[in-house]
Coordinates of C-alpha atoms and ligand atoms in Angstrom, one line a residue:
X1 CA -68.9 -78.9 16.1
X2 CA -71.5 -77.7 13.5
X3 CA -70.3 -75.2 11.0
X4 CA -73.0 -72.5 9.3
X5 CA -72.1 -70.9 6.3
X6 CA -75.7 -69.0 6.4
X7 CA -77.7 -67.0 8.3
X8 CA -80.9 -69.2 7.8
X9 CA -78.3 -72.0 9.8
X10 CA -77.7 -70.2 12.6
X11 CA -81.2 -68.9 13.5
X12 CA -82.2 -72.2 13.1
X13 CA -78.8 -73.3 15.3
X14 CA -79.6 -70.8 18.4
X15 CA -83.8 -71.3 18.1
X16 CA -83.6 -74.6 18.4
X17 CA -81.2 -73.6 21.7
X18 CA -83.3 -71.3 23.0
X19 CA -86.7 -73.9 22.2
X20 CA -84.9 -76.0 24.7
X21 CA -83.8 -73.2 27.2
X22 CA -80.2 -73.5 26.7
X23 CA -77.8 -70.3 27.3
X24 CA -75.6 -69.2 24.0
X25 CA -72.4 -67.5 24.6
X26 CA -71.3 -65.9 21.8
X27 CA -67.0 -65.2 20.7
X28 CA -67.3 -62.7 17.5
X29 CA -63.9 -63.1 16.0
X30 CA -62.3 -62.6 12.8
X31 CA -60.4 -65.8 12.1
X32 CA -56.7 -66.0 12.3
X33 CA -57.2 -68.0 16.2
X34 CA -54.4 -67.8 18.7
X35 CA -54.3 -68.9 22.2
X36 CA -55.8 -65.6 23.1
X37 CA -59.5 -66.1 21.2
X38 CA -59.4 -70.1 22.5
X39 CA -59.6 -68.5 26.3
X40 CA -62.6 -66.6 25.3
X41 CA -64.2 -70.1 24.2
X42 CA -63.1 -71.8 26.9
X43 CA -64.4 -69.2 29.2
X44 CA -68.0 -68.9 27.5
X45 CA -68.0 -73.0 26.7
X46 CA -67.7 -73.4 30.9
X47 CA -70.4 -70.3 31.6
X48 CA -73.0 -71.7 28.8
X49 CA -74.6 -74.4 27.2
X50 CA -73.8 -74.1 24.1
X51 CA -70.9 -71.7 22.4
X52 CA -71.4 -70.2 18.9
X53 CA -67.9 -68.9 17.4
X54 CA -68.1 -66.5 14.7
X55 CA -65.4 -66.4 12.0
X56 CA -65.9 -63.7 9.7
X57 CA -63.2 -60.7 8.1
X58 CA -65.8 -58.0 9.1
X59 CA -65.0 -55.6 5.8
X60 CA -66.8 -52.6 6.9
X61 CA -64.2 -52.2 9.9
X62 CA -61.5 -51.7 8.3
X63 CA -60.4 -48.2 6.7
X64 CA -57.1 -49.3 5.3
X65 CA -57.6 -51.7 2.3
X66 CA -54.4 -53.0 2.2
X67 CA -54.8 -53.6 6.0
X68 CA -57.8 -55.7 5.1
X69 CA -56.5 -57.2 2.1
X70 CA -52.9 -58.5 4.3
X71 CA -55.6 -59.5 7.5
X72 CA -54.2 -63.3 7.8
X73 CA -57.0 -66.1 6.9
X74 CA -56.3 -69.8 8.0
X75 CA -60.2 -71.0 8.4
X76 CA -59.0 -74.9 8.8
X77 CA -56.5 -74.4 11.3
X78 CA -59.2 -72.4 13.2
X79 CA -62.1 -75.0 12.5
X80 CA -59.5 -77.6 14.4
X81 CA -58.5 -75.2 17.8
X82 CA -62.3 -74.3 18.0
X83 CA -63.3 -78.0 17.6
X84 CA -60.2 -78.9 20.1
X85 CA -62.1 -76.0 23.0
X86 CA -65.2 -76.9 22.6
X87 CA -66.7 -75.0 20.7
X88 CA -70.7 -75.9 19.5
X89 CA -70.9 -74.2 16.7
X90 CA -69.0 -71.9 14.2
X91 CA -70.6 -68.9 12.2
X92 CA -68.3 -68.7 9.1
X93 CA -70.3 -66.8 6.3
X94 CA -69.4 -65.1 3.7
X95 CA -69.1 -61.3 2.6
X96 CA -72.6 -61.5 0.7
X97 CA -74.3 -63.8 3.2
X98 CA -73.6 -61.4 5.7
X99 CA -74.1 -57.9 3.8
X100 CA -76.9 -58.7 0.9
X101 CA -77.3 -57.0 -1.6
X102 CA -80.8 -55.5 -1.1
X103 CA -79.3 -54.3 2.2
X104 CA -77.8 -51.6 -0.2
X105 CA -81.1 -49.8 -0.8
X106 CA -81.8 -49.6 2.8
X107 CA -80.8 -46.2 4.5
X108 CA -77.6 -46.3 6.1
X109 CA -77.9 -46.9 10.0
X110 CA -75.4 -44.3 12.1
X111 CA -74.7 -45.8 15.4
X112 CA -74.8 -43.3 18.1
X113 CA -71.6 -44.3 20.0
X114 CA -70.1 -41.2 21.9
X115 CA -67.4 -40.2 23.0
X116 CA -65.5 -43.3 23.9
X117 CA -66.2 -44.0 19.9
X118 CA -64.3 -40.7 18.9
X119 CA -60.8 -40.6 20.9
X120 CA -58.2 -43.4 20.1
X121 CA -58.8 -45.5 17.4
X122 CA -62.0 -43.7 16.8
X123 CA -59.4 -40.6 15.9
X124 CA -57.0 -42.7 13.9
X125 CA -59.7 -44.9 12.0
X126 CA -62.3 -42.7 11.1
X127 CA -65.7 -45.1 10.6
X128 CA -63.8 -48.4 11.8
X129 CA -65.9 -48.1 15.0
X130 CA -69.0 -47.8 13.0
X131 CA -68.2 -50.9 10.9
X132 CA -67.5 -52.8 14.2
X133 CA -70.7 -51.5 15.6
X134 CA -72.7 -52.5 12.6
X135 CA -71.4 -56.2 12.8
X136 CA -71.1 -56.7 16.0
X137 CA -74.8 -55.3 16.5
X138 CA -76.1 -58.0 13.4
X139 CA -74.4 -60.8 15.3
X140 CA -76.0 -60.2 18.2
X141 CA -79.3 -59.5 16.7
X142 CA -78.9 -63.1 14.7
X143 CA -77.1 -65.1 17.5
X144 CA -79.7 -63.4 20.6
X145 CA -76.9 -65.1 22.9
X146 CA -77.0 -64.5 26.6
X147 CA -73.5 -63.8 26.9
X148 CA -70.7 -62.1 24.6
X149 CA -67.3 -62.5 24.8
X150 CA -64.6 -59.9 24.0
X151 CA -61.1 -60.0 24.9
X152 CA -59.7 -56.8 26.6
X153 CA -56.9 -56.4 24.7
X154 CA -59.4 -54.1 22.3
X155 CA -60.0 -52.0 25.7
X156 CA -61.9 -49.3 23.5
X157 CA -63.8 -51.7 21.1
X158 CA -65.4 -53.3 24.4
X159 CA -66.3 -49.5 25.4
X160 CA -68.3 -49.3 22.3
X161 CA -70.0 -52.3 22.2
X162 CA -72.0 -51.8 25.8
X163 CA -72.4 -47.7 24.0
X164 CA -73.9 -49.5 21.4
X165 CA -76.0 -52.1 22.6
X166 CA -77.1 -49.5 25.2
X167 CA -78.9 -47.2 22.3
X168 CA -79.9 -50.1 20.5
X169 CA -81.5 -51.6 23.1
X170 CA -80.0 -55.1 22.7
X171 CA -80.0 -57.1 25.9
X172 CA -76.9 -59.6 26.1
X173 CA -74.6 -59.5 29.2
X174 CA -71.2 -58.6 27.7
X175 CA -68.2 -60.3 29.4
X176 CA -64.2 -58.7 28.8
X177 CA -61.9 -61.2 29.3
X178 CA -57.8 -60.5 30.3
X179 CA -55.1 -60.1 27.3
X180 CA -53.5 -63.1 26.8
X181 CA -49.7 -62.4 26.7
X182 CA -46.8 -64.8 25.0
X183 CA -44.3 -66.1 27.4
X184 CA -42.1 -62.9 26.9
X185 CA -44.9 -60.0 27.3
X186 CA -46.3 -59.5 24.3
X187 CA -49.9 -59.4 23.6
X188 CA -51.3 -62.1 21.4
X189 CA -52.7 -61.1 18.3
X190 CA -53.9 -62.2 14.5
X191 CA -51.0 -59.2 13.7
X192 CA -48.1 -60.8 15.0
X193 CA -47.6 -63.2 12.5
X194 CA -46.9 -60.8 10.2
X195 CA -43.8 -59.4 12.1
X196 CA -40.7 -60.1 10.7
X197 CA -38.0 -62.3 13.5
X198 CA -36.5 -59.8 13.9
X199 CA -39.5 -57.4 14.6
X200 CA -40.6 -60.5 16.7
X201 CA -37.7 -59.9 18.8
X202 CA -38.3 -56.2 19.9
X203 CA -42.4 -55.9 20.2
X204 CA -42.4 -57.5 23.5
X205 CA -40.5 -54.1 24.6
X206 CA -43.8 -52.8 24.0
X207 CA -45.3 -54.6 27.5
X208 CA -42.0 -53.8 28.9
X209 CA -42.4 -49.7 28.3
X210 CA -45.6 -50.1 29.9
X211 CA -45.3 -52.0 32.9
X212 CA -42.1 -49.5 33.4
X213 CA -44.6 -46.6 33.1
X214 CA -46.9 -48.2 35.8
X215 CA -44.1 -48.2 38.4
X216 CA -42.7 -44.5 37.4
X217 CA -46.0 -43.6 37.8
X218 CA -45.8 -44.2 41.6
X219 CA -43.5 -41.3 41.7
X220 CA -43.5 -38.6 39.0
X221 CA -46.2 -36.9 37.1
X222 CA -48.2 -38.8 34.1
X223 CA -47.3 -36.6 31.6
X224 CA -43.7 -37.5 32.2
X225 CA -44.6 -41.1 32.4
X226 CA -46.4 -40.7 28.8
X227 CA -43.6 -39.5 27.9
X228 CA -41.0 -42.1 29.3
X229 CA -43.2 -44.6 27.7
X230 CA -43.5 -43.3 24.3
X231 CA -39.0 -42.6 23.7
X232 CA -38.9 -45.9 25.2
X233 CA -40.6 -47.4 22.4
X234 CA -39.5 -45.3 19.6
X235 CA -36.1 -46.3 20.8
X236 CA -36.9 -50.0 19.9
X237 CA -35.9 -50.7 16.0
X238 CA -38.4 -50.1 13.8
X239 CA -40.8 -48.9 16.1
X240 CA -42.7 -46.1 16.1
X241 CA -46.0 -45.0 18.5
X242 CA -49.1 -44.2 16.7
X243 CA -50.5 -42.8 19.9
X244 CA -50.4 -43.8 23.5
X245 CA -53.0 -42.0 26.0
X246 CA -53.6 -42.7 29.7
X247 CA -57.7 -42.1 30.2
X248 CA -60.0 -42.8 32.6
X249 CA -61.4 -46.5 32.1
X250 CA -65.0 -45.9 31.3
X251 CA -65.4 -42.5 29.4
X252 CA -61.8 -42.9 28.1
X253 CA -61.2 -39.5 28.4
X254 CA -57.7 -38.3 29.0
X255 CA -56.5 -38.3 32.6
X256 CA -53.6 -35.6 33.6
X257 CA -53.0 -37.1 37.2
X258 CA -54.4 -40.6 38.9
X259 CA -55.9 -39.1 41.6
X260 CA -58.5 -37.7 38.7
X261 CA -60.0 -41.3 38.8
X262 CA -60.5 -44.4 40.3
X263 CA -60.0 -46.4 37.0
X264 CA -56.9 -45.7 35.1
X265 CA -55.9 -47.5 31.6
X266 CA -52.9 -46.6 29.4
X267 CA -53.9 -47.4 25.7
X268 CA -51.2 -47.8 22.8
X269 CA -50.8 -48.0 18.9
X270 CA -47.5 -48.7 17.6
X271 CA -46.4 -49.4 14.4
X272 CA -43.6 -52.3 14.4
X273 CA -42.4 -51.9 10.7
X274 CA -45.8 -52.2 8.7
X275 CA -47.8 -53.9 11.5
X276 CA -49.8 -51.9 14.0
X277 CA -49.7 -53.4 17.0
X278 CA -52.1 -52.2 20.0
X279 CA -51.8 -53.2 23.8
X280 CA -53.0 -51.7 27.1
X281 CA -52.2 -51.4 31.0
X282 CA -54.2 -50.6 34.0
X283 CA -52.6 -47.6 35.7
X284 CA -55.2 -47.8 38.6
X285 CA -58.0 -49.7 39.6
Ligands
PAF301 O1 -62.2 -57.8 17.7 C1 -62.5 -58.3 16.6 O2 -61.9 -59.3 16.2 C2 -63.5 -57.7 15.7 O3 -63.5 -56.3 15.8 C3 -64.9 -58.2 16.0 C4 -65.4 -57.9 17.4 C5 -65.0 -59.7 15.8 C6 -65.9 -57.6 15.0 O4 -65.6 -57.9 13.7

């Protein structure tokens, strides 16, 4: 597996793909693997000819700096699992590889995202979406893979990123993989190590509150199952929801009954102590 540290390596990585005809699938991550990111390799490593991984703490995503400064970083044991998936390549640059310095005199670029960029996250982390947007969108513009991987457990960020490459005019096919769950329901995440045992312990009930709501669902109204869904988890110790909403799949605009849309997905932020944990159902599909 090659690694690049800068950007001059990687276009000279995928031209020298692309001079030969070869697909690149490209996993954007931010380090901190689990079992979760290595099925996105494995998925694009058996759907293209070469896989570029890219490693990097993106800092313009995140509006909390002590969420940013906390965001776990453990590049060697990540080099080994992407080497052990087969990975071709990983992009691991740094801040000022990535984000220049000249880049400062040129004008700030607003991504035009929507609506599915303002609900949600987009409401709780004001310009998060935009930072995502802006890397995501300079990955794809260095990397010119033919596929991109994302894994669903960020249902909204994936609703951004085909917004975004839309008005940007970016051609890549994206692909959204499944959530990868641990044995017990909860959704793997770079978060998780940072919950305490005993915090361990409950934050599966998450999963739990939510596949409940999906069967009360089948016989009272939403807004009762919301709410179910949300005292359930606030009666777990030391957990609190941030926000759960049950929208329509592709504008991600709230839903009040199922029969409002053929695609129905229950999205949810909750704090577990300090860590913010987010997960996702389908209601309907
Ligand atoms: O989902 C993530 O890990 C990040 O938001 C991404 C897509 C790698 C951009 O920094």
């Amino acid at each position: 597996m090659k690694i690049l540290r800068t950007v001059r390596e990687l276009r000279d990585f995928t031209e020298a793909m692309h001079a030969e005809n070869k697909s690149i699938g490209l996993v954007p991550t931010m380090g901190a693997l689990h079992t979760g990111h290595a099925s996105l390799v494995k998925r694009s490593v058996s759907e293209n000819d070469a896989t570029v991984v890219s490693l990097f703490v993106n800092p313009t995503q995140f509006n909390n700096p002590a969420d940013l400064a906390t965001y776990p970083r453990t590049e060697e044991a990540d080099f080994a699992l992407l080497e052990s998936v087969g990975a071709t390549a990983v992009f691991a640059p740094s801040v000022e590889e990535v984000y220049p310095e000249e880049e400062k005199n040129t004008p700030v670029h607003t991504f035009d995202l929507g609506q599915v960029a303002e609900v949600m996250e987009g409401a709780m982390r004001p310009g998060h979406f935009q930072g995502v947007a802006q890397i995501v969108s300079k990955l794809l513009r260095l990397s010119t893979p033919t596929r991109a991987y994302f894994g669903e457990k960020d249902f909204q960020q994936i609703a951004v990123i085909r917004r975004m490459i839309a008005t940007e005019g970016i051609e890549v096919e994206i692909v959204s993989c499944p959530i990868v769950r641990e044995a017990d329901g909860l959704a793997l995440s770079s978060r998780n190590v940072r919950l305490t045992p005993a915090q361990r312990r409950t934050a599966p009930g998450i999963h739990a509150a939510l596949a409940k709501g999906v069967e009360l669902s089948r016989e009272m109204p939403l807004q009762q199952v919301h709410d179910a869904v949300v005292a359930d988890i606030n009666a777990l110790p030391e957990c609190e929801v941030e926000y759960f909403e049950i929208v329509d799949g592709i504008t991600l605009q709230p839903v009040s009954s199922l029969e409002d849309s053929s695609y129905v997905v229950g999205c949810i932020t909750v704090y577990c102590g300090d860590v913010r944990l987010i997960d996702n159902i389908c209601f309907r599909k």
